[in-house]
Amino acid sequence: MTLLRFTDIGLYCAAGDFYIDPWRPVEKAVITHAHSDHARAGHGAYLCHHDTLPLLQLRLGNHPYQSVDWNESIYINGVKISLHPAGHIIGSAQVRLEYQGEVWVVSGDYKTENDGISGSFEPVACHTFITESTFGLPIYQWKPQSVIFSEIQGWIEKNRSEGSASVLFAYSLGKAQRILQAIAPITEEIYVHGAVWNTHETIVRNGISLPNVKRVTPDTPKAALKGSVVIAPSSAQDSPWLKRFHPYKTGVCSGWMQVRGNARRQNADAGFALSDHADWQGLLSTVKATGAARVYVTHGFQSAFSRHLNETGIEAYEVRTEYGGEDGDAPTQDVTEGAL
Ligand SMILES: [Zn+2]
Ligand SMILES: [Zn+2]
């Protein structure tokens, strides 16, 4: 049975008459996580995880939201729906659908390593699995988070010894909260850009504890910023906003930094291959762990990854969606070329 159809509006469940992460306005939407390529404004009703709710309110404003806990089952027109941790960012979920004995799981974006704040990814058994493939090439193999964190700490300490501030570019929802765990053990003076601040405040207000940060404002004394550590969205790169930190060094945190030369291509002094997505092995082991006989591969390297699955005896298809493009790991023209 086909529980989900791929339409030009989004993933549609006809039996339940709802969509998952639709990219056009619909009546009922189940939302995997708060990144803007998955969570859009204008739907008639939203279903998401409790931790995603305040993020949707921050980013999309007031809409009819309903939120649920992990593993809590709700029914829409007889289709059983439950959310399971995807480990991608705070609140990110896989969506499990069950109807007349048939089980489908939509991964959304996911990461198999437990980063300490985004929930521990859990493979969910299903007949059909819909997986992302952002880093679906064998060259993508992440080092453990603890190793990357040591690299970031060493870089900050070197910059500090040279009297330079360390400006880390990281996506404001996900990566920014994650790298706080790397920075907090070595300094209490963590400054953030306004975009990072808003997300941080929303998460902390929702009861999730994060290290303290200070917002950079026009009143922040320049002396306080000397040798400090700063987290900013990549939109602040090459902007006059950075001048106040002078002298400073810049670092980019993204899976694309695994490919040599990409930091230089992005005009940064350093690159850290820290991703909020599964690497090649993570994708493969997840597909196997679900036990799915059929796999649909969405955004990323869908043709390479689905070809590989077919060669290993798993029936796989490429699917075109409008995902990818917002979170810090979304490929840009430059870095994708570098990756290929
Ligand atoms: Zn995402
Ligand atoms: Zn995405």
XYZ file of C-alpha atoms and ligand atoms in Angstrom, residues 33 37-38 109 277 299 323-324 327, ligand 2:
10
model
C 11.581 20.218 12.743
C 12.791 24.267 4.439
C 10.632 21.880 6.512
C 16.815 15.596 8.618
C 23.294 15.380 9.405
C 17.388 15.951 -0.622
C 14.046 20.487 1.109
C 17.599 21.613 1.667
C 20.203 24.908 7.688
Zn 16.493 20.018 5.719
